[in-house]
XYZ file of C-alpha atoms in Angstrom:
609
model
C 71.883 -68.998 -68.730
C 70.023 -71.556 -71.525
C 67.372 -72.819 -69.355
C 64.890 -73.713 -72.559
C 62.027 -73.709 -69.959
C 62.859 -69.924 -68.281
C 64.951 -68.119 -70.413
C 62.397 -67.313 -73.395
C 62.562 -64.218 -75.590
C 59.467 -63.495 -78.065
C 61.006 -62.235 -81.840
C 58.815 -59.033 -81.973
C 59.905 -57.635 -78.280
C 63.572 -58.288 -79.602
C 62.898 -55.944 -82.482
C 60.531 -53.007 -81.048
C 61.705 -50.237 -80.365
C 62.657 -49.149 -76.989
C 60.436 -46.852 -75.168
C 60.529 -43.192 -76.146
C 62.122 -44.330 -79.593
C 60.631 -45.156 -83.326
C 62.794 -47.223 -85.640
C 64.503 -45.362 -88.264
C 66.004 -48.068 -89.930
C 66.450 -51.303 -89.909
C 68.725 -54.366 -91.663
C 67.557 -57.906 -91.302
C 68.888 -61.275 -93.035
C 67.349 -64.735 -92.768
C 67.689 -68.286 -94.545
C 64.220 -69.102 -94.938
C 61.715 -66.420 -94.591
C 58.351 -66.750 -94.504
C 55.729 -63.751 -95.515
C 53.051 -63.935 -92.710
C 56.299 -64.251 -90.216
C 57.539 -60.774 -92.138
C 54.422 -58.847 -91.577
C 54.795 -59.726 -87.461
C 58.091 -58.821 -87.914
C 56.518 -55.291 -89.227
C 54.239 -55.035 -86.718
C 56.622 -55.045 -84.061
C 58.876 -52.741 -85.435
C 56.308 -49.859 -86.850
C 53.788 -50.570 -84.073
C 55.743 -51.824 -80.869
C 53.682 -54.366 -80.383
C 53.934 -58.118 -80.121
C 54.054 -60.459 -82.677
C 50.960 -62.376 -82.037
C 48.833 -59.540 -80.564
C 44.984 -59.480 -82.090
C 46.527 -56.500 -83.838
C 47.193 -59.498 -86.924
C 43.950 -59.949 -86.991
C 42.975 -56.519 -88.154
C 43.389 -55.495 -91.578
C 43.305 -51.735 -91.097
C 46.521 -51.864 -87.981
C 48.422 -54.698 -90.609
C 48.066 -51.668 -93.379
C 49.182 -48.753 -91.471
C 52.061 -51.605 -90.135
C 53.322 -52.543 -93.376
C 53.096 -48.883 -94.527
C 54.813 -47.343 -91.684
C 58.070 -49.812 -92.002
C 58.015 -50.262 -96.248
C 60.621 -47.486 -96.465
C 62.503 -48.742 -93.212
C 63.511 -52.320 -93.793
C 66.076 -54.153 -95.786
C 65.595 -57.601 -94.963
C 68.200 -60.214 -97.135
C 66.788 -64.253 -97.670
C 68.567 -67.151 -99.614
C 66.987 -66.691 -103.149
C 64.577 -69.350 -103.598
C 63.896 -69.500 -99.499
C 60.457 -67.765 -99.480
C 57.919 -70.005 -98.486
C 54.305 -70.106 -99.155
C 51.862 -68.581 -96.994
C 48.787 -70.465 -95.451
C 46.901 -67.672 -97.312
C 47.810 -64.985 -99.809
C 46.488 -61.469 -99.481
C 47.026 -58.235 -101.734
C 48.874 -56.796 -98.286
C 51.840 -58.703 -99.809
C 52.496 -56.428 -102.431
C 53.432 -53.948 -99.932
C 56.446 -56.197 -98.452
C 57.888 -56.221 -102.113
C 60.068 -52.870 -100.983
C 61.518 -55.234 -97.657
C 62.842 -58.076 -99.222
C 65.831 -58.586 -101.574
C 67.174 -62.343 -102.724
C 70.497 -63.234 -102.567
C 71.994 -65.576 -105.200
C 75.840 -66.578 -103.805
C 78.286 -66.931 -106.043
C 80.287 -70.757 -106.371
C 83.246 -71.060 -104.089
C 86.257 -73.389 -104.588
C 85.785 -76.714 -102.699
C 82.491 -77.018 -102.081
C 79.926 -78.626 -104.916
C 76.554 -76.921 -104.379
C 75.931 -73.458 -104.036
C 76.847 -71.701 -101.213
C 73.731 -70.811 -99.004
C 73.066 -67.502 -97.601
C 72.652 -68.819 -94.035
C 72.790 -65.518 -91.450
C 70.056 -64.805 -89.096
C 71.265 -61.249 -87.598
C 69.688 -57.733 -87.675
C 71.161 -54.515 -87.289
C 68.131 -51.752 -85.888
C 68.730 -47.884 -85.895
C 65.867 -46.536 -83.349
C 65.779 -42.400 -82.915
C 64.242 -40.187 -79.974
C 61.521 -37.311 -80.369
C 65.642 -35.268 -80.300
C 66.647 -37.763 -83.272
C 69.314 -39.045 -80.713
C 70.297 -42.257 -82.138
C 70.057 -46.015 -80.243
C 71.631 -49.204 -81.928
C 70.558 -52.733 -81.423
C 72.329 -55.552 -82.950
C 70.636 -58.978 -82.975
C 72.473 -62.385 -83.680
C 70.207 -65.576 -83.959
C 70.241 -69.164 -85.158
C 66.255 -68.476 -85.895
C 65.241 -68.012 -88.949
C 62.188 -65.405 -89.646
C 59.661 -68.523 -90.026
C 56.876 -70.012 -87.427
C 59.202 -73.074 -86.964
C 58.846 -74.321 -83.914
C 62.371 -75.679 -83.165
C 64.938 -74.822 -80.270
C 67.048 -71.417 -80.873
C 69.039 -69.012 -79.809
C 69.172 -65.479 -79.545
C 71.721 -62.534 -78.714
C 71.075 -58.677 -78.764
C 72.538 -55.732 -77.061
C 72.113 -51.968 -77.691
C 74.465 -49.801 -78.591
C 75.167 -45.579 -78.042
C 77.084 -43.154 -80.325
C 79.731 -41.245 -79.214
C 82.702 -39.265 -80.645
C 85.414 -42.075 -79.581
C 86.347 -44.511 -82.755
C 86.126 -48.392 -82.125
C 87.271 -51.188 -84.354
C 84.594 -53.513 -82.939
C 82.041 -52.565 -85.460
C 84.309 -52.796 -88.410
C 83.075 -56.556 -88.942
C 79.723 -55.233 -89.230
C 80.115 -53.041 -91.880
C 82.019 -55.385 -94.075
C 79.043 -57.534 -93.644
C 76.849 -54.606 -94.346
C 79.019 -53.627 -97.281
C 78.119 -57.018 -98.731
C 74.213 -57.121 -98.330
C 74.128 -53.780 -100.095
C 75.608 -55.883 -103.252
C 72.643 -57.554 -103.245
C 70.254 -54.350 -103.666
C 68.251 -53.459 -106.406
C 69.402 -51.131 -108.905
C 65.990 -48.994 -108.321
C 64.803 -46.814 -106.969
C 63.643 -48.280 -103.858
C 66.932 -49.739 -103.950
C 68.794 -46.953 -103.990
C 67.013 -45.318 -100.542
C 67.562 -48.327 -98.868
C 71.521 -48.144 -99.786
C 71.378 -44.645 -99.020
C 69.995 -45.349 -95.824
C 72.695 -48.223 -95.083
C 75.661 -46.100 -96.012
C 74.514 -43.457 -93.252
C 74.736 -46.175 -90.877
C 78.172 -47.386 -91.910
C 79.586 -43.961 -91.264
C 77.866 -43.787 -87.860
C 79.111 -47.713 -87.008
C 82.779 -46.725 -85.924
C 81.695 -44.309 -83.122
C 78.566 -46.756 -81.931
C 79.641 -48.741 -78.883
C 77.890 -51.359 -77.790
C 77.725 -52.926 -74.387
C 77.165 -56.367 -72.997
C 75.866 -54.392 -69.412
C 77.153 -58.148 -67.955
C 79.045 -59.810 -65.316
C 79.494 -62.653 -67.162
C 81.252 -61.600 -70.136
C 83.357 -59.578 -70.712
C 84.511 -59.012 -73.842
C 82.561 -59.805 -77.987
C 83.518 -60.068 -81.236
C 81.386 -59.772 -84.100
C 82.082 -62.802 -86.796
C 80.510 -63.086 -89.862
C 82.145 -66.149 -92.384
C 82.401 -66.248 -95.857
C 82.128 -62.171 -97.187
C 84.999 -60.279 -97.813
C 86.796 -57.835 -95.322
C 87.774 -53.849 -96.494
C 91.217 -54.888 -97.531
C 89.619 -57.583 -99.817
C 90.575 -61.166 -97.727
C 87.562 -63.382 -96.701
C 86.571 -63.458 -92.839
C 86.668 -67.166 -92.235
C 87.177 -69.396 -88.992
C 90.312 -69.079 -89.608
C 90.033 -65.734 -88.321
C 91.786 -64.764 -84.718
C 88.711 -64.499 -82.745
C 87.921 -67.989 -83.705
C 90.949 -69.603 -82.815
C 90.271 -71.129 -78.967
C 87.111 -72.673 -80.777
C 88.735 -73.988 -84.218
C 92.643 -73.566 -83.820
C 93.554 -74.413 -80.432
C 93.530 -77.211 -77.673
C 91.029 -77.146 -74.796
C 90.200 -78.643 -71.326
C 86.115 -78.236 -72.202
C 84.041 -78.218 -75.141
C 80.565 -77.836 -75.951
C 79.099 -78.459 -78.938
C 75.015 -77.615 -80.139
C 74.240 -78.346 -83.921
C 71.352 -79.606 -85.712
C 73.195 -80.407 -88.685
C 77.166 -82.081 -88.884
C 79.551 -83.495 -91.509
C 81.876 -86.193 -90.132
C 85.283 -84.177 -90.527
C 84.616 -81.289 -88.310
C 83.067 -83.578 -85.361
C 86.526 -85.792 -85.788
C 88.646 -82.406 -85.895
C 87.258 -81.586 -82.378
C 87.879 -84.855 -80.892
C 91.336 -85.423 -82.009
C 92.710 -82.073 -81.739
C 94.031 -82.826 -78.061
C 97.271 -84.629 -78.658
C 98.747 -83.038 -75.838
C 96.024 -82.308 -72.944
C 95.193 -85.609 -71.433
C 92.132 -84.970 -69.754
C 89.318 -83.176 -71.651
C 85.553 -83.215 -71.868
C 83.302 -83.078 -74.417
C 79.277 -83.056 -75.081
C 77.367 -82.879 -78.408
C 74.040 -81.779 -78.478
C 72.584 -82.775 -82.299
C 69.194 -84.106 -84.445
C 68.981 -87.899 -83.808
C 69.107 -87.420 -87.815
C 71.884 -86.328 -87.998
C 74.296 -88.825 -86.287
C 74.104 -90.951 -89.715
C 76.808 -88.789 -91.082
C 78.925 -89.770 -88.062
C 81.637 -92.708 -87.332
C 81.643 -93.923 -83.923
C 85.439 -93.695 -83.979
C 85.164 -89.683 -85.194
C 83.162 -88.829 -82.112
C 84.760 -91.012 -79.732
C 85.575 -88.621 -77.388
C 82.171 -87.205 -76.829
C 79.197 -87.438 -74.883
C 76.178 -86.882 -77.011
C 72.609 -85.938 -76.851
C 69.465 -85.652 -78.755
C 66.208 -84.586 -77.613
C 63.616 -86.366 -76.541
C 60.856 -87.886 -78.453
C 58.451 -86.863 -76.069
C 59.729 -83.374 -76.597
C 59.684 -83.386 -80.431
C 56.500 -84.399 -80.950
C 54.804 -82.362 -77.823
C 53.788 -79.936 -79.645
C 50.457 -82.539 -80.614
C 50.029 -82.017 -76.797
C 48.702 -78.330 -77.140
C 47.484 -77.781 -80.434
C 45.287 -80.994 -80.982
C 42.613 -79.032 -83.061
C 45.498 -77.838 -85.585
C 45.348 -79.340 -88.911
C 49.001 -80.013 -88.934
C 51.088 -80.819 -86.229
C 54.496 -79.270 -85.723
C 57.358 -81.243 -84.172
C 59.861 -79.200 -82.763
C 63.478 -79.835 -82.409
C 67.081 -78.189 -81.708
C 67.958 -75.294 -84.574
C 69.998 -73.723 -81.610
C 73.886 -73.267 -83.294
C 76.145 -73.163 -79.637
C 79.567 -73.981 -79.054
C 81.495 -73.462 -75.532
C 85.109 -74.052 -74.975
C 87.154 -73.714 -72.324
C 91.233 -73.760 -71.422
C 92.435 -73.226 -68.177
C 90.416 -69.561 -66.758
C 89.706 -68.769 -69.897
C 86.122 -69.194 -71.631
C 84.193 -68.708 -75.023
C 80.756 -68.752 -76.048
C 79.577 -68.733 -79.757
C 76.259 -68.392 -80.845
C 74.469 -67.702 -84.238
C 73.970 -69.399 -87.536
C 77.029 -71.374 -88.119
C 76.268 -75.435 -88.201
C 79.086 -77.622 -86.913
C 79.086 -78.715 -91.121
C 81.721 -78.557 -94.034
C 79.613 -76.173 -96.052
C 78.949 -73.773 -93.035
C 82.424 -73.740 -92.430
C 84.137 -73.071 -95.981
C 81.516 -72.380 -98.152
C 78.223 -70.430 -96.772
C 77.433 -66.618 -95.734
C 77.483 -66.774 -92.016
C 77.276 -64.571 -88.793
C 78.260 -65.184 -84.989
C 79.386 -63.797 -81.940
C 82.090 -64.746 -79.847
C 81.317 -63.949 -75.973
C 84.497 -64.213 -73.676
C 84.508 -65.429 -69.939
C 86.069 -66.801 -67.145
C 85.836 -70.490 -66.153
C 83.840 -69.275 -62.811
C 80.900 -67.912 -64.925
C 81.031 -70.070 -68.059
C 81.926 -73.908 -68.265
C 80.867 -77.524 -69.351
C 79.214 -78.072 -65.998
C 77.017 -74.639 -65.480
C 75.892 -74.982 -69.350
C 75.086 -78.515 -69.837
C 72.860 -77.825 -65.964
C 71.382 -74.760 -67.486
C 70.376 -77.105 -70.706
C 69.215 -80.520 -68.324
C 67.087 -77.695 -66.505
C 68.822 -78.886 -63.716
C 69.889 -82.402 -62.693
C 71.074 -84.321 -65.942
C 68.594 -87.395 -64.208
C 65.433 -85.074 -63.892
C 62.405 -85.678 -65.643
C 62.343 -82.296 -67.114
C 65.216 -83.024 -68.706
C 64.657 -82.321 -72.142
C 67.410 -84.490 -73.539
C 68.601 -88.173 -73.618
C 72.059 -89.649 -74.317
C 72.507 -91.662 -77.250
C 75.586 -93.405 -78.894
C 75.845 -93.511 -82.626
C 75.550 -97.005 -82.962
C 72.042 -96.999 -82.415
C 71.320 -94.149 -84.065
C 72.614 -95.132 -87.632
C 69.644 -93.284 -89.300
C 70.038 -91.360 -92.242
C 67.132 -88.951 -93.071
C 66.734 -89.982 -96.955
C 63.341 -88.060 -97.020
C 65.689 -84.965 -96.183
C 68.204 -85.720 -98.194
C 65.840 -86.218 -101.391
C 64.308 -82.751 -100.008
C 67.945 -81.197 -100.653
C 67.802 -82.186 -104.168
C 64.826 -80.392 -105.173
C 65.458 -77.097 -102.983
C 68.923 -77.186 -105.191
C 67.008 -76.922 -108.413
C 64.985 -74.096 -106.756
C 68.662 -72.483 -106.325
C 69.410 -73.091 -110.243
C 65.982 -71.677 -111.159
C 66.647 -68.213 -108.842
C 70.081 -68.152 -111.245
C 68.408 -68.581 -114.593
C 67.984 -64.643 -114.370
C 64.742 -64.716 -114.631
C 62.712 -60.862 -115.527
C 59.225 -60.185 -116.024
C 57.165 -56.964 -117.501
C 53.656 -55.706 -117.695
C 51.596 -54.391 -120.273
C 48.159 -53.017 -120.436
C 45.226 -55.187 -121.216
C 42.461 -52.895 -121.404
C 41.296 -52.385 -117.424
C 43.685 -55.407 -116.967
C 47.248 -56.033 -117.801
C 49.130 -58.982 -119.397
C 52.487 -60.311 -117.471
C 55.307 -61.785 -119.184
C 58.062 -63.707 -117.931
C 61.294 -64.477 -119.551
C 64.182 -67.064 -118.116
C 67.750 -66.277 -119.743
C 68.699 -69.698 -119.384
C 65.997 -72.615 -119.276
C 66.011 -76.005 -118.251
C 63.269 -78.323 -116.552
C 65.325 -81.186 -116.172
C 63.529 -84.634 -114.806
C 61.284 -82.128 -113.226
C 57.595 -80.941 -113.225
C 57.091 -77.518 -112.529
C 54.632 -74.490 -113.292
C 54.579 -71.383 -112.344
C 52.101 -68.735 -111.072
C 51.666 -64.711 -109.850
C 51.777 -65.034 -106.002
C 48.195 -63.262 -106.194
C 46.916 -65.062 -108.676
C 45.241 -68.460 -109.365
C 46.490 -68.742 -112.769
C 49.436 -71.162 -113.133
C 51.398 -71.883 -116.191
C 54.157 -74.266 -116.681
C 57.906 -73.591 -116.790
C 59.280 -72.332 -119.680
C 61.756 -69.798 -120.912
C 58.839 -67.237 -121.705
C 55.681 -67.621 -119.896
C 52.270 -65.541 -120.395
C 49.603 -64.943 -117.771
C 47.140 -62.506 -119.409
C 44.376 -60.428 -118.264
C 45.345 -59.820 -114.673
C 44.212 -57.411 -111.932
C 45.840 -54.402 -110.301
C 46.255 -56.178 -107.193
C 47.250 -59.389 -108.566
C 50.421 -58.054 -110.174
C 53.722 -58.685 -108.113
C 57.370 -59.357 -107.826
C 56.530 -62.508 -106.090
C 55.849 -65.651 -108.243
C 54.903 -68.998 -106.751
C 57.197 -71.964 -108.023
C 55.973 -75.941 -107.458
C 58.380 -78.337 -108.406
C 57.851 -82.457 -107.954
C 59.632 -85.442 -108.979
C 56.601 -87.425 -109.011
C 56.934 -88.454 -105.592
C 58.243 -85.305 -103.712
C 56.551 -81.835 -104.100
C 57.926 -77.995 -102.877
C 56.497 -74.910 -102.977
C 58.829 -71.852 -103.035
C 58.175 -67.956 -103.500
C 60.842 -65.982 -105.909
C 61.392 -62.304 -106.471
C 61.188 -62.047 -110.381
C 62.338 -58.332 -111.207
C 59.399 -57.161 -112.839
C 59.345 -54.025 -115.075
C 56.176 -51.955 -116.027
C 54.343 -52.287 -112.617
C 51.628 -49.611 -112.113
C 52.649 -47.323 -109.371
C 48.975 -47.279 -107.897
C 49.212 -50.746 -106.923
C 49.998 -49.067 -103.313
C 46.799 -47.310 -103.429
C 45.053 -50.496 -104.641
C 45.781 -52.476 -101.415
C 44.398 -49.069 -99.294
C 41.011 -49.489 -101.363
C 41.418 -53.021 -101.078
C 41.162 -52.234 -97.168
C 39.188 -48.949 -96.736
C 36.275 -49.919 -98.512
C 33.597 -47.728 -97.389
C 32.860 -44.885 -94.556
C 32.861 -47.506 -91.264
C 36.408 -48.795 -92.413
C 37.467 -45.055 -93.419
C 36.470 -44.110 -89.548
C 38.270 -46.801 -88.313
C 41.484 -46.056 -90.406
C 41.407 -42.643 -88.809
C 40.942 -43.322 -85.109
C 43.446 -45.713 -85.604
C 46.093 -43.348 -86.581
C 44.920 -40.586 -84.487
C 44.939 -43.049 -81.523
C 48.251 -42.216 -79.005
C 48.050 -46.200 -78.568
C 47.544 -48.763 -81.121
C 45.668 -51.290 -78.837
C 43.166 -48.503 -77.872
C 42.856 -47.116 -80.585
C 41.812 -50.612 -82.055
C 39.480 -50.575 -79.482
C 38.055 -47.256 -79.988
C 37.550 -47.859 -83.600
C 35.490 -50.789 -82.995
C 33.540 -48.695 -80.604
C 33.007 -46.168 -83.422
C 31.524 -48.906 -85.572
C 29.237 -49.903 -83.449
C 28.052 -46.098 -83.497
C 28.301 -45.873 -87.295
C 25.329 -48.672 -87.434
C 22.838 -46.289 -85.347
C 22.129 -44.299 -88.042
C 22.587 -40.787 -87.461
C 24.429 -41.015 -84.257
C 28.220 -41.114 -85.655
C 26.477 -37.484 -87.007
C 26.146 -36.146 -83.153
C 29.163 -38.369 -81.715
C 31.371 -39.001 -84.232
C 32.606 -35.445 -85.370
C 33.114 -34.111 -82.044
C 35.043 -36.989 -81.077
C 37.242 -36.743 -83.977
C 37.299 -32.992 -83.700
C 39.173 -33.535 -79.995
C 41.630 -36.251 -81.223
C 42.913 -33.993 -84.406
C 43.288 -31.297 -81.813
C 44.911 -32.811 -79.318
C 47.316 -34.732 -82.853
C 47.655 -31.119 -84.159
C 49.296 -29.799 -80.747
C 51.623 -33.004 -80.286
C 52.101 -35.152 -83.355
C 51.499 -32.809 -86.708
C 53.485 -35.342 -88.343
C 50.538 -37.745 -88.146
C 48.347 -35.621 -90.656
C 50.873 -36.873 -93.318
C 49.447 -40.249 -93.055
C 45.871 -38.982 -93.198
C 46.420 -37.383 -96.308
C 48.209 -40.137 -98.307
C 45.267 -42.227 -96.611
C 42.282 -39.699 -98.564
C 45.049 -39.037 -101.599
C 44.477 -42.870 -101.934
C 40.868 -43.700 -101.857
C 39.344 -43.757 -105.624
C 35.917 -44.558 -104.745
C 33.483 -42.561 -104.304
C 30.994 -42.127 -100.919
C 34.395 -43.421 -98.793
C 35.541 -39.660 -97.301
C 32.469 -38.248 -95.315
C 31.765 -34.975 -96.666
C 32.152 -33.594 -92.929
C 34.989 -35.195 -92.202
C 37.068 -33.696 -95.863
C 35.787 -30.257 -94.257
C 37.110 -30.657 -90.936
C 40.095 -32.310 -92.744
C 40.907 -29.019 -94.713
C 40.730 -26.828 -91.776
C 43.023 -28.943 -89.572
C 45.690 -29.143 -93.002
C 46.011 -25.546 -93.009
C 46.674 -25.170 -89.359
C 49.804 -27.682 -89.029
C 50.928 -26.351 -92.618
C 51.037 -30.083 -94.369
């Protein structure tokens, strides 16, 4: 069921579309997001293909990627939870339209923040009949290149004419992330685009096609419901994990407070014999009692484990541990089993204070208990050597991460600078512009911390109206790079400032950024006249290599062209849209052949663009 060395799903398959289907449109949420991990992410959904296919490698299949899905992704990330890439590149500016911050509002009882913690997506795919296909995704994975232990859920979805209540979590929780749009208008489309699907949600049923559950819930925490009340734990579907007594319980969670460990060991006054496992960070146990967990067995992972990783990627220049991220809890009474999986930490915030989503799976005790879960996470035997976990007690495991916890401090001021309402505009400079950047409320506290374009080397530091003058096309964006250090700690963070006055060829910047002359133009048009991206990678390197012979591309290239627009004319018409935002783009001069614009013109008549 959870074997970590079997069961293994790659992020990209999870999101591509089925076969015979395109996406149409897609809603994503994360924690932490990082930009190179988005731009897989878009590969995968406007290319079907995987994640880490050589396809990232080339600059021409990344444009048409990042092109194709601009207009079909809202993605939703914890303001201030954009990470720096390894390196930046102007294809950024195209992700701009994707992502959109979200800055939760204070709640009582809890002292920081809330954080906007779900990891779920919600994908719309369509036929060549525009028949529509759902697929709902819940995860405890964030869209980073962390290596840590996670889970993920997804099942697919039809429409019909019958109603179903199922969905009606989903579209409060839909209802909420289109609060956090921009009032533009890309912003607009997209909440165009997500009120279609919240019409269509009541009639889509999705199925679990399994033997071992039978029934789901969809449970997101901490947004409001259509008759105003907060969905909370407290919530009915949660109550044989939170409210009631059990004879089994499982419990995965990276991160724990104290209270809600000791709620689920106490809670059975009245059953007297009752098991219990916790599967947690060594880190973490610091914030336990021994007296609070009493009742439970509880494991960490090994260290060979964390740090084996170094085993297979000696030559990187930083190793990454790895570690469980995985959010699980089983419980069981009597027949009667649950599963929940998803974002929500076994912590006081998650619990009464963040923006979470799970899923409840129900079973029977012959499918789904302590034994057949905890076997499925040993890999086996709990004694084997491939056991990826040990048993600890928290007496030897005192250890409280105060690197972490001094971490925590700073990525809080990140969250006060993301609610300084921070807005930016350009202005011309000649052939360059001038960017200014105004904070309504400023403070720098005991801080150090400057401030700089994403695509830019120039760095100022904080203040409530900062400068950067004489900038490039392509190094204007809604993505500013933040550093903050206390002198002995230092983050680096990516925010969305709103920015006003940005040139609208910026698009067609990054195109001549990428298409820079008549071997990368050739390549940009095999590769979107190709009926398969791999090939037609492929065949465009091919044509390269013909482009260098001199005059051959004149005797091969044409012709071979001339058969792929005729064959794309007869199947795909739609395709010669692309080609002609692709030469409405290019500024420079000597890029178009001067055969190819007169084939071009012929072919653009006959499919009517």
């Amino acid at each position: 069921m959870l074997n970590p060395n079997d069961d293994r799903l790659d992020y990209g398959q999870v999101l591509a579309p089925p076969e015979g289907y395109i996406l149409d449109f897609a809603v994503g949420t994360t924690y932490s997001l990082d930009l190179d991990a988005l731009v897989g992410a878009s590969i995968a959904l406007g290319l079907s293909e995987d994640t880490d296919s050589d396809l990232m490698k080339n600059p021409i299949c990344l444009l048409e990627a990042l092109r194709a899905t601009g207009d079909k992704v809202a993605l939703f990330c914890e303001a201030g939870q954009i990470h720096m890439p390894n390196s930046v590149t102007s294809l950024y500016i195209l992700l701009e339209k994707m992502v959109f911050q979200v800055n939760t509002a204070k709640r009582k009882g809890i002292a920081k923040y809330p954080s906007f913690h779900p990891k779920f997506w919600l994908l719309k795919y369509v036929d060549e009949n525009n028949k529509p296909l759902y697929r709902v995704v819940v995860l405890s994975r964030n869209l980073t290149f962390d290596r840590s232990w996670d889970i993920t859920f997804c099942m697919d979805g039809i429409v019909n004419g019958r109603k179903t209540l199922k969905t009606e979590p989903v579209i409060d929780f839909l209802s909420y992330l289109m609060g956090n749009l921009v009032a533009d208008d890309n912003g607009k489309a997209k909440q165009k685009k997500m009120k279609a699907i919240m019409r269509e949600l009541p009639y889509v049923h999705f199925q679990l096609n399994s033997k071992e559950f039978e029934d789901f819930e969809f449970l997101p925490v901490g947004i409001k419901n259509g008759k105003g009340a907060f969905h909370s734990i407290e919530d009915k579907a949660f109550a044989p994990l939170y409210g009631e007594s059990f004879h089994e319980i499982l419990i995965m969670s990276p991160f724990l407070t104290g209270s809600v460990i000791k709620d689920f060991n106490d809670r059975n006054t009245y059953i007297n014999k009752s098991d219990y496992m916790l599967f947690t960070r060594a880190m973490s146990l610091g914030k336990l009692k021994a007296e609070d967990c009493s009742n439970f067995r509880i494991f960490t992972m090994k260290d060979a484990v964390i740090d084996g990783e170094s085993a297979i990627s000696e030559d990187a220049p930083q190793i990454q541990k790895q570690d469980i991220h995985a959010k699980v809890y089983m419980v069981r009474k009597y027949s009667d089993a649950y599963l929940y999986l998803g974002s929500l930490n076994a912590s006081h915030n998650a619990m009464y204070g963040n923006i979470e989503f799970m899923m409840m799976l129900k079973s029977k005790n012959r499918y789904l208990n302590l034994t057949k879960l905890s076997e499925s996470l040993f890999g086996g035997n709990e004694d084997a050597a491939s056991n990826p976990f040990q048993e600890v007690s928290v007496n030897e495991m005192m250890i409280i991460d105060e690197e972490q916890e001094m971490q925590s401090v700073l990525e809080g001021y990140i969250k006060q600078i993301s609610r300084m309402k921070p807005n930016a505009f350009v202005s011309s400079n000649g052939e360059n512009y001038d960017l200014t950047v105004h904070f309504d409320r400023y403070e720098s506290g005991k801080y150090e911390i400057t401030v700089a374009p994403l695509l830019s080397n120039k760095t100022e530091k904080f203040a409530e109206n900062i400068q950067f003058v004489s900038l490039q096309l392509t190094q204007l964006s809604e993505f500013y790079k933040f550093v903050i250090t206390d002198g002995t700690r230092t983050i680096q963070r990516v925010i969305i400032i709103p920015t006003d006055g940005l040139p609208e060829e910026r698009e067609k910047a990054v195109v001549n950024s990428v298409v820079k002359d008549k071997e990368c133009f050739y390549r940009y048009i095999a590769f979107l006249l190709g009926d398969n991206c791999v090939l037609s990678a492929l065949e465009a390197n091919n044509v390269t290599e013909q482009i260098h012979n001199g005059s051959v591309h004149k005797n091969i290239q044409i012709p071979a062209l001339y058969e792929k627009m005729l064959h794309t004319a007869a199947t795909a018409p739609e395709r010669f849209k692309e080609i002609d935002y692709l030469i409405k783009a290019i500024s420079s001069d000597g890029v178009i052949p001067e055969q190819f614009e007169e084939l071009y013109n012929t072919f653009k008549k006959a499919v009517k663009l």
